[in-house]
mmCIF file of C-alpha atoms and ligand atoms in Angstrom:
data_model
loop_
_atom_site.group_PDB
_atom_site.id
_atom_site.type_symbol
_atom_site.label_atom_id
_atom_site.label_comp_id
_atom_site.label_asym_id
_atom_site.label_seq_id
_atom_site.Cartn_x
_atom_site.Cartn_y
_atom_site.Cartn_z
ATOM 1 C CA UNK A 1 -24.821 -12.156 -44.121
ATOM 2 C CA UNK A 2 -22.056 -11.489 -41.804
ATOM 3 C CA UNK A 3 -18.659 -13.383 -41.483
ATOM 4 C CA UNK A 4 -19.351 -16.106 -38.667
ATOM 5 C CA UNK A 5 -16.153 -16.616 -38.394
ATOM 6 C CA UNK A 6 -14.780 -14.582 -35.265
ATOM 7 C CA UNK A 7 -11.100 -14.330 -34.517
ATOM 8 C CA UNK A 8 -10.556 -15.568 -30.967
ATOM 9 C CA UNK A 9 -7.626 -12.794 -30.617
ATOM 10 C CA UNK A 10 -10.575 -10.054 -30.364
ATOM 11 C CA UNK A 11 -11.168 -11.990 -27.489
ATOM 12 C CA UNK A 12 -10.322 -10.578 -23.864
ATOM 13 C CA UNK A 13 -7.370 -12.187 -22.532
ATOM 14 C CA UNK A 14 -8.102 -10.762 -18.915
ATOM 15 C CA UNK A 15 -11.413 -10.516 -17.420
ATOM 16 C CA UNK A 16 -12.095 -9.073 -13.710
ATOM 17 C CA UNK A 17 -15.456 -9.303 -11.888
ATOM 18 C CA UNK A 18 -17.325 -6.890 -9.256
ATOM 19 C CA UNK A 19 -19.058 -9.553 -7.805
ATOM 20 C CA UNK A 20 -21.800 -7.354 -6.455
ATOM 21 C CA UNK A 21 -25.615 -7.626 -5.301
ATOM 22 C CA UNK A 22 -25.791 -10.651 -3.095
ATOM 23 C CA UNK A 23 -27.172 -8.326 -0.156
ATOM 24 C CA UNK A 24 -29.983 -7.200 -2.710
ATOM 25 C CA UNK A 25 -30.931 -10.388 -4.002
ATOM 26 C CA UNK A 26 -31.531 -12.181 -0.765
ATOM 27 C CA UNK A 27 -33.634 -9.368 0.206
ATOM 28 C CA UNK A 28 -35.666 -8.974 -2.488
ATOM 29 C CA UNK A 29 -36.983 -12.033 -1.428
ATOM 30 C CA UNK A 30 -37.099 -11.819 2.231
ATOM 31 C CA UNK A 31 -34.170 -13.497 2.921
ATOM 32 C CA UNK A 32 -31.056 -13.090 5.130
ATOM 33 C CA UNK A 33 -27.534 -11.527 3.090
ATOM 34 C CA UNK A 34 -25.804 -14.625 4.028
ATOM 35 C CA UNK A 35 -28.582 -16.584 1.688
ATOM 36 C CA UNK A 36 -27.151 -14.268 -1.544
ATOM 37 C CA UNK A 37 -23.708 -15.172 -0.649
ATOM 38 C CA UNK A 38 -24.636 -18.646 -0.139
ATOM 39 C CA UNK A 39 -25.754 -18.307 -3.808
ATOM 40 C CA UNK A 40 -23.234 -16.622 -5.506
ATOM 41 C CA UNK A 41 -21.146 -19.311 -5.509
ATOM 42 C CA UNK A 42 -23.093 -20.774 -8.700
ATOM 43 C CA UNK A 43 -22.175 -17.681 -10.288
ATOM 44 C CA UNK A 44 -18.970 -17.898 -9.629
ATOM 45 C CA UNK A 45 -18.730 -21.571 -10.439
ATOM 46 C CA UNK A 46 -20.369 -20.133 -14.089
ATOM 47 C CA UNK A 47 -18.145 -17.357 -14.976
ATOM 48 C CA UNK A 48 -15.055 -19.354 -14.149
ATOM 49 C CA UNK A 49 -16.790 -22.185 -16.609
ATOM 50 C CA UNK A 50 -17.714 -20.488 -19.466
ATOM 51 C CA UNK A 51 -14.314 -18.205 -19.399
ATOM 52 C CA UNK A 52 -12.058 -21.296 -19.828
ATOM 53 C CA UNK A 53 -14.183 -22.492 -22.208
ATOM 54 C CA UNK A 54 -13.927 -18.962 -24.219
ATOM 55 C CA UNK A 55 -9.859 -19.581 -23.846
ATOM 56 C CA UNK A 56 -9.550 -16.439 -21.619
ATOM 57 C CA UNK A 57 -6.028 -16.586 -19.955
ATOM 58 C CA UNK A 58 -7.486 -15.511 -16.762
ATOM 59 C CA UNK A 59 -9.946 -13.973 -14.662
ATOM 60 C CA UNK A 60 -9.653 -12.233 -11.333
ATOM 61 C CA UNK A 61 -13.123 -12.029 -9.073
ATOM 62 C CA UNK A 62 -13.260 -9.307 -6.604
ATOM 63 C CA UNK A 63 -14.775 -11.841 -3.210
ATOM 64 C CA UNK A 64 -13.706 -9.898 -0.250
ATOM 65 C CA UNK A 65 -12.866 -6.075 -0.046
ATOM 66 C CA UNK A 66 -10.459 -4.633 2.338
ATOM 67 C CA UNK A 67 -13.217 -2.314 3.537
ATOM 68 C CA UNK A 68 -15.612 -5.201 4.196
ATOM 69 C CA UNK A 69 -14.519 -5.945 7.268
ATOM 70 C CA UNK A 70 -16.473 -2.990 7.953
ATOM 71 C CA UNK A 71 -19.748 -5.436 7.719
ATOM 72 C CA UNK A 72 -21.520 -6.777 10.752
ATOM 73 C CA UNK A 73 -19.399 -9.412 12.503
ATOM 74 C CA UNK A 74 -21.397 -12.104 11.533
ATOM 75 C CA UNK A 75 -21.584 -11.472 8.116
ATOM 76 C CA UNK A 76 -18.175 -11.351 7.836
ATOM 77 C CA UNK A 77 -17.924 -14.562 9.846
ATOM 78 C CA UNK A 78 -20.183 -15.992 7.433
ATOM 79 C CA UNK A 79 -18.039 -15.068 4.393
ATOM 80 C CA UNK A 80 -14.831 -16.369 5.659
ATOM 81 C CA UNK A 81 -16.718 -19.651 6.475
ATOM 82 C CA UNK A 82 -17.890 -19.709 2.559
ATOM 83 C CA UNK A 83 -14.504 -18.888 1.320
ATOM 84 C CA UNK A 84 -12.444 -22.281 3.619
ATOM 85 C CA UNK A 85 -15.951 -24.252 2.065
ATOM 86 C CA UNK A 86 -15.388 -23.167 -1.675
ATOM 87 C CA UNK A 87 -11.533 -23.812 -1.278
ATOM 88 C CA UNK A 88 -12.174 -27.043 0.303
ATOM 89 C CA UNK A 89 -14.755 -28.466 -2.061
ATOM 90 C CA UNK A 90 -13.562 -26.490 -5.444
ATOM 91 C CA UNK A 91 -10.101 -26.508 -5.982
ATOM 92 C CA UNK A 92 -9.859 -30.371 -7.286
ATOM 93 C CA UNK A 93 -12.520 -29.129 -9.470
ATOM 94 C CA UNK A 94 -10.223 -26.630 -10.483
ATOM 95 C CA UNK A 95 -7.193 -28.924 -10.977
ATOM 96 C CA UNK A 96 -8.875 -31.688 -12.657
ATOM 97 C CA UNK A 97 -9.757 -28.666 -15.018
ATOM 98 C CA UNK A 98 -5.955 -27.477 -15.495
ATOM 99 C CA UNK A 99 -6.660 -24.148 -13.839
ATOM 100 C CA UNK A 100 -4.843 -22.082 -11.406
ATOM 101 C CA UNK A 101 -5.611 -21.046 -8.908
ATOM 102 C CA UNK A 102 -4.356 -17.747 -6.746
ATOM 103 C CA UNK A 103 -5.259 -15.385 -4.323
ATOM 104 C CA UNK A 104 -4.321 -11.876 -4.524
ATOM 105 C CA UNK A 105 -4.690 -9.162 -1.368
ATOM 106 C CA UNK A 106 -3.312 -8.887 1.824
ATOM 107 C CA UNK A 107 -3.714 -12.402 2.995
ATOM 108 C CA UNK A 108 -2.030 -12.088 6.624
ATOM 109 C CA UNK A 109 -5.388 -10.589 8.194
ATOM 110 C CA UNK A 110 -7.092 -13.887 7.835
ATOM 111 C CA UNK A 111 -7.022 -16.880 10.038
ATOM 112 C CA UNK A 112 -3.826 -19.611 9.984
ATOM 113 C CA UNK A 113 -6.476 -22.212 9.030
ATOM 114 C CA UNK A 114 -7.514 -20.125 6.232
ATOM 115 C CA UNK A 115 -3.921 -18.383 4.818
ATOM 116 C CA UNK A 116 -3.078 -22.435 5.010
ATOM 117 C CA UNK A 117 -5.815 -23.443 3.091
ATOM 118 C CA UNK A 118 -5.032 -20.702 0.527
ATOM 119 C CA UNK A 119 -0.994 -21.647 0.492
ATOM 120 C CA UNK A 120 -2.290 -25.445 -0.549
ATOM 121 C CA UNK A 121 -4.571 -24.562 -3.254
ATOM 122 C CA UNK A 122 -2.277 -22.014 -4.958
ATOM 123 C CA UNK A 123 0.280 -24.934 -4.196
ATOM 124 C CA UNK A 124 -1.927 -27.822 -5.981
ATOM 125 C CA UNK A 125 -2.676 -25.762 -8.934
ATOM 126 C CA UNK A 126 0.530 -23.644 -9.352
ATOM 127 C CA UNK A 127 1.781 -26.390 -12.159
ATOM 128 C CA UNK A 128 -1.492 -25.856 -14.162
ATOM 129 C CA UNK A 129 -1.271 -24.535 -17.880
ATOM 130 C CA UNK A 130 -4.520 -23.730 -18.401
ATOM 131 C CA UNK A 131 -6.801 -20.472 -17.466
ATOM 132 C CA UNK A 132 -5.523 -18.460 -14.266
ATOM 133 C CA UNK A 133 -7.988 -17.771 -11.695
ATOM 134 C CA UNK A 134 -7.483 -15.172 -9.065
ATOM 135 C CA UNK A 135 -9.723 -14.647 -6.279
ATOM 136 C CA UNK A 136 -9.182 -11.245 -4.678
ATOM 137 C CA UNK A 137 -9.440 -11.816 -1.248
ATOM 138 C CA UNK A 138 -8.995 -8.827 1.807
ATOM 139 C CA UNK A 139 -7.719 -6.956 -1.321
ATOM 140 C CA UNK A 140 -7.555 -3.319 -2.186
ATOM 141 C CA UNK A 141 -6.267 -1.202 -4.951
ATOM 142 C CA UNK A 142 -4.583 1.585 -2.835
ATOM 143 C CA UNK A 143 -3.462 -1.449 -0.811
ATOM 144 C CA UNK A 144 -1.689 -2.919 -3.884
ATOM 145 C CA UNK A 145 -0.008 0.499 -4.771
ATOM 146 C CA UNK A 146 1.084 0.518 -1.502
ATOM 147 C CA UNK A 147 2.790 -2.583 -0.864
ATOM 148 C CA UNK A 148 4.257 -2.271 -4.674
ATOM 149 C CA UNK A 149 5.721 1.246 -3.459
ATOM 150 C CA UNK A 150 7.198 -0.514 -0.022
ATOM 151 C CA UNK A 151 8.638 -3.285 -1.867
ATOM 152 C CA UNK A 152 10.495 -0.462 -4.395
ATOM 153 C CA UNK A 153 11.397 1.650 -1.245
ATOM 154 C CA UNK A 154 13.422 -1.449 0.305
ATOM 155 C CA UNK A 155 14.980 -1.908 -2.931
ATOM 156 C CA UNK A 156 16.262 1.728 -2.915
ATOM 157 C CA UNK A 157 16.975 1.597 0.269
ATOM 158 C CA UNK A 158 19.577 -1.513 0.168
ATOM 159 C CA UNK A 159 21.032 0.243 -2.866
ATOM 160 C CA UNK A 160 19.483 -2.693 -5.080
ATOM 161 C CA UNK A 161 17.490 0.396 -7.026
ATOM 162 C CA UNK A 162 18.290 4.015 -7.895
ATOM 163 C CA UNK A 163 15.562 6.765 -7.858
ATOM 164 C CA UNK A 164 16.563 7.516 -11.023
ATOM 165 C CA UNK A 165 15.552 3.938 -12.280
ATOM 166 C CA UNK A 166 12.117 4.182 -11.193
ATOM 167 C CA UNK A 167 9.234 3.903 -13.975
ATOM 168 C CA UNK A 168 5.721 2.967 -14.689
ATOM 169 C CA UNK A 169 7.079 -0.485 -15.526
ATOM 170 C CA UNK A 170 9.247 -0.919 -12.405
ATOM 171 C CA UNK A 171 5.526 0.097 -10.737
ATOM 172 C CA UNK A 172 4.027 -2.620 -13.228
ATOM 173 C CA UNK A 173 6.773 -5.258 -11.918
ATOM 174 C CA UNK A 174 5.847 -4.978 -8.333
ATOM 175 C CA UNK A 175 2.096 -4.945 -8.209
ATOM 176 C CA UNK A 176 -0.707 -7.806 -7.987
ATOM 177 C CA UNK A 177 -0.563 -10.088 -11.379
ATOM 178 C CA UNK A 178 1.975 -8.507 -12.891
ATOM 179 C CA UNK A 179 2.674 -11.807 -15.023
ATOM 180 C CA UNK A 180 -0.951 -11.913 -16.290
ATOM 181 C CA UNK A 181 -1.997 -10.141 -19.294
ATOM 182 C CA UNK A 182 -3.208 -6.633 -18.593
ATOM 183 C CA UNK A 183 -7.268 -6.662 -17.647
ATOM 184 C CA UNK A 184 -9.438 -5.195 -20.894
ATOM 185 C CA UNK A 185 -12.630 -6.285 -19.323
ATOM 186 C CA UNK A 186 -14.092 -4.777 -16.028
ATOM 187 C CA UNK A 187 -17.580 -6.094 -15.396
ATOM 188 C CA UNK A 188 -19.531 -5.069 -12.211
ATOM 189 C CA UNK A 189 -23.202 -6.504 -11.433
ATOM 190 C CA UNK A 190 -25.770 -5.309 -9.632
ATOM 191 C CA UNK A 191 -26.120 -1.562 -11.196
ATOM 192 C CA UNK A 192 -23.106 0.070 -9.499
ATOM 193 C CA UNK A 193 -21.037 1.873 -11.451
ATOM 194 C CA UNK A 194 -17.838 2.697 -9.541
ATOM 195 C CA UNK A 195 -14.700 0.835 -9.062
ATOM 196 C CA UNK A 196 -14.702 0.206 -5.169
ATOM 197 C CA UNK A 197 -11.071 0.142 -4.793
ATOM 198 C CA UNK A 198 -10.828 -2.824 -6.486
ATOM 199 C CA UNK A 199 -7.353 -2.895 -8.970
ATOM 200 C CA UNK A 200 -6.809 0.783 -9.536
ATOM 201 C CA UNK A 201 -3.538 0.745 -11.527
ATOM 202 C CA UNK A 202 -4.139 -2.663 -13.708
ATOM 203 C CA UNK A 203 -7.761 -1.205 -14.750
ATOM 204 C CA UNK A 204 -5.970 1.835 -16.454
ATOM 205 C CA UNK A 205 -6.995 1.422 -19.938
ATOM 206 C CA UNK A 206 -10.189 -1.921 -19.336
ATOM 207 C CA UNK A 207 -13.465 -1.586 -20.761
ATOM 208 C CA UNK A 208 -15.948 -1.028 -17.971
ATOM 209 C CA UNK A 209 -18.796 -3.030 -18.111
ATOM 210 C CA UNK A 210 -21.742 -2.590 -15.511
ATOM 211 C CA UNK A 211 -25.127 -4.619 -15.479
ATOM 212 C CA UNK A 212 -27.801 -4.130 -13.336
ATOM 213 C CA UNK A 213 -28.158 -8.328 -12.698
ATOM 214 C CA UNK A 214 -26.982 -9.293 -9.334
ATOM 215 C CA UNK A 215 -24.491 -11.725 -8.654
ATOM 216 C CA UNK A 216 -26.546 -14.874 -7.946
ATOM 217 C CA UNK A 217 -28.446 -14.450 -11.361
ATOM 218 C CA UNK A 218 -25.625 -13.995 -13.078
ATOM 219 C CA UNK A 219 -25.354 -16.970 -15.763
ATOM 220 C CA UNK A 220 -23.286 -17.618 -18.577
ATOM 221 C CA UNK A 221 -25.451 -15.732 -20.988
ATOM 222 C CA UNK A 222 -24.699 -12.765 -18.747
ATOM 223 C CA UNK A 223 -20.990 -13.525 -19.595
ATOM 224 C CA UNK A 224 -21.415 -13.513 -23.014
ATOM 225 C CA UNK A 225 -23.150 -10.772 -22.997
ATOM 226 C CA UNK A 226 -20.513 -8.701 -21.370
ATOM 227 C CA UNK A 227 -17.675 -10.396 -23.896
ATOM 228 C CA UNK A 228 -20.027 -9.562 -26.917
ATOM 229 C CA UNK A 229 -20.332 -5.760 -25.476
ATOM 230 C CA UNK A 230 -16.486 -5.913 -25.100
ATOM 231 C CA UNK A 231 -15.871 -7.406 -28.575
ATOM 232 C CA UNK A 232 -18.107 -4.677 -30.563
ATOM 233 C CA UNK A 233 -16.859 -1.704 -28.220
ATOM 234 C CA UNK A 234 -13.181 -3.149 -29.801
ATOM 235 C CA UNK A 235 -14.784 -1.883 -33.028
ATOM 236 C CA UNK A 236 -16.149 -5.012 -34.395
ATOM 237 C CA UNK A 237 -19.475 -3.502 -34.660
ATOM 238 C CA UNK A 238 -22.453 -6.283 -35.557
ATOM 239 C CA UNK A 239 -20.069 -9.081 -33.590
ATOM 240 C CA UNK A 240 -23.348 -11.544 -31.993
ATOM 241 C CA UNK A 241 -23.699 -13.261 -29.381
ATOM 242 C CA UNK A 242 -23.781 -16.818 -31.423
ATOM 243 C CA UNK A 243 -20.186 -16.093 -32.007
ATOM 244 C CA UNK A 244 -18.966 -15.654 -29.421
ATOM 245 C CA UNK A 245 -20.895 -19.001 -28.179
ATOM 246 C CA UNK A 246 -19.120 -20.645 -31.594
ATOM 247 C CA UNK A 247 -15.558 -20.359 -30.372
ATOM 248 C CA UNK A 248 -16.764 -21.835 -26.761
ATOM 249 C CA UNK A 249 -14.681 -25.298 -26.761
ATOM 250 C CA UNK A 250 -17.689 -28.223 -25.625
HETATM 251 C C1 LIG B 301 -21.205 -8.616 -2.969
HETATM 252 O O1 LIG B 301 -22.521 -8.472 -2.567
HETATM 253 C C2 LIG B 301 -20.438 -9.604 -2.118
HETATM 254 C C3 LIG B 301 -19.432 -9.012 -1.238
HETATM 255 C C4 LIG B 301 -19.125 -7.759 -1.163
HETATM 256 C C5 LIG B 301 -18.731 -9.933 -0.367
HETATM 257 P P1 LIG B 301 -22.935 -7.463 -1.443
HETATM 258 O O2 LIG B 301 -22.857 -8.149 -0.127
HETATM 259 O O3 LIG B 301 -22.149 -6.210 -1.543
HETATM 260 O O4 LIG B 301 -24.467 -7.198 -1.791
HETATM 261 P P2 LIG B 301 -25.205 -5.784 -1.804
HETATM 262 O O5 LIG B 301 -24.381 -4.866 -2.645
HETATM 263 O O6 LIG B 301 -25.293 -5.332 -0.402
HETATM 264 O O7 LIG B 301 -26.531 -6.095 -2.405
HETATM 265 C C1 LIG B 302 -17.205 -4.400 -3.776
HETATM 266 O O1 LIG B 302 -18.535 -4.451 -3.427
HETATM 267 C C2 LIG B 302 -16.438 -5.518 -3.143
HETATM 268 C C3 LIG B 302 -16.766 -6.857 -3.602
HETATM 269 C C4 LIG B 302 -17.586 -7.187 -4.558
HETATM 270 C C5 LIG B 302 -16.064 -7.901 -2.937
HETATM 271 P P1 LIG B 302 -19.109 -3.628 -2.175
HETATM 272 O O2 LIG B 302 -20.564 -3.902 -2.149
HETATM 273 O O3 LIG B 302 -18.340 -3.939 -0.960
HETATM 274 O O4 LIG B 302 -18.798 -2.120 -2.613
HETATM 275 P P2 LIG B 302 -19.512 -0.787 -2.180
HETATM 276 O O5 LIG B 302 -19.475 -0.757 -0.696
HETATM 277 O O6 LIG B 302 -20.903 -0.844 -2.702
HETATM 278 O O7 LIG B 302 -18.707 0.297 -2.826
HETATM 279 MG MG1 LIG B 303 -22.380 -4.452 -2.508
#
């Protein structure tokens, strides 16, 4: 009989999400894309659940792409209507829960209605001890090496930096969630298996995880799934499922 007694450090302190497969799913049964975005909001609602209750520090879900805009008009009309509803309606949720939240990306594309929506629930929660959720949001990785090199470049340019002085970490410093614990878990649904742009630099050394389940089906037995796969890749081969559920708090 094995130990059943898991050590919540072999845990992953960082999990990020490829929310992926909404377009499928509502097809599959004849319905509109919009109805599989409608529905991955459960899913979303799910994984941010049963992470907090795994004591993850945080999670970062991967909502809105900067090459999405590419997507029919209305689709993308659609999406930014979901995203002011799910602010509205879940971020009390989120505070009554402790949790923080904050969106990463290149937030000045979107509306004034929505950047202020997003300034007061990063506001609300920014006290918050618990979990840290970030919701990527018109966000790219090349976009995020990008503005980290700008920011550096001013720096050098005002004198404030020398060439000289530039590392990996001063990279580190200057790029999306750099106060977060590094990411060890990548999971992507719906059968993909490629990055999308999503964090390029932060994902240097994660586990990639990809499952063929689209988004809207994904449940919390999905989850722990993925953190069971994650815990035995970590060489704790014959870690189960029922463990991981054990050190869920009720
Ligand atoms: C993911 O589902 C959600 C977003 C990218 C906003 P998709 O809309 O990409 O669904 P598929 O991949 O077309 O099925
Ligand atoms: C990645 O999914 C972006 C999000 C999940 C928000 P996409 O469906 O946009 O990625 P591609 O186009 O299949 O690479
Ligand atoms: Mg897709």
């Amino acid at each position: 009989m094995q130990n059943s007694q898991l050590s919540p450090d072999l845990l992953p302190q960082h999990v990020a999400v490829i929310m992926d497969g909404n377009g499928r799913w509502a097809k599959a049964q004849g319905k509109p894309r919009v109805f599989g975005h409608q529905n991955g909001v459960k899913a979303v609602r799910k994984t941010i659940a049963t992470a907090a209750r795994l004591g993850v520090r945080a999670v970062t879900l991967f909502a809105f792409s900067s090459e999405n805009w590419r997507r029919p008009e209305e689709e993308v009309g659609v999406l930014m209507d979901l995203f002011i509803y799910v602010l509205s309606t879940e971020v009390k949720k989120l505070h009554k829960n402790n949790l923080r939240l904050r969106v990463i990306g290149d937030i000045s594309r979107f509306t004034p209605k929505l950047q202020k929506k997003i300034a007061d629930a990063e506001c609300l929660t920014a006290g918050n001890s618990g979990m840290v959720v970030n919701i990527a949001a018109n966000y790219g990785g090349r976009w995020d090496i990008t503005q980290a090199v700008k920011v550096i470049a001013e720096q050098v340019h005002s004198g404030d930096l020398a060439v000289s002085d530039i590392t990996e970490t001063t990279m580190s410093q200057f790029m999306s969630m750099a106060d977060l614990p590094e990411v060890d878990l990548l999971i992507r649904t719906s059968g993909e298996c490629r990055i999308s742009n999503f964090m390029l630099w932060q994902l240097a050394y994660a586990e990639l995880y990809f499952t063929p389940v689209f988004w809207p089906d994904f449940s919390e037995e999905h989850f722990i799934e993925a953190v069971t796969w994650f815990v035995n890749r970590e060489r704790r081969f014959g870690c189960t499922g029922e463990q991981i559920k054990a050190l869920m708090e009720k």
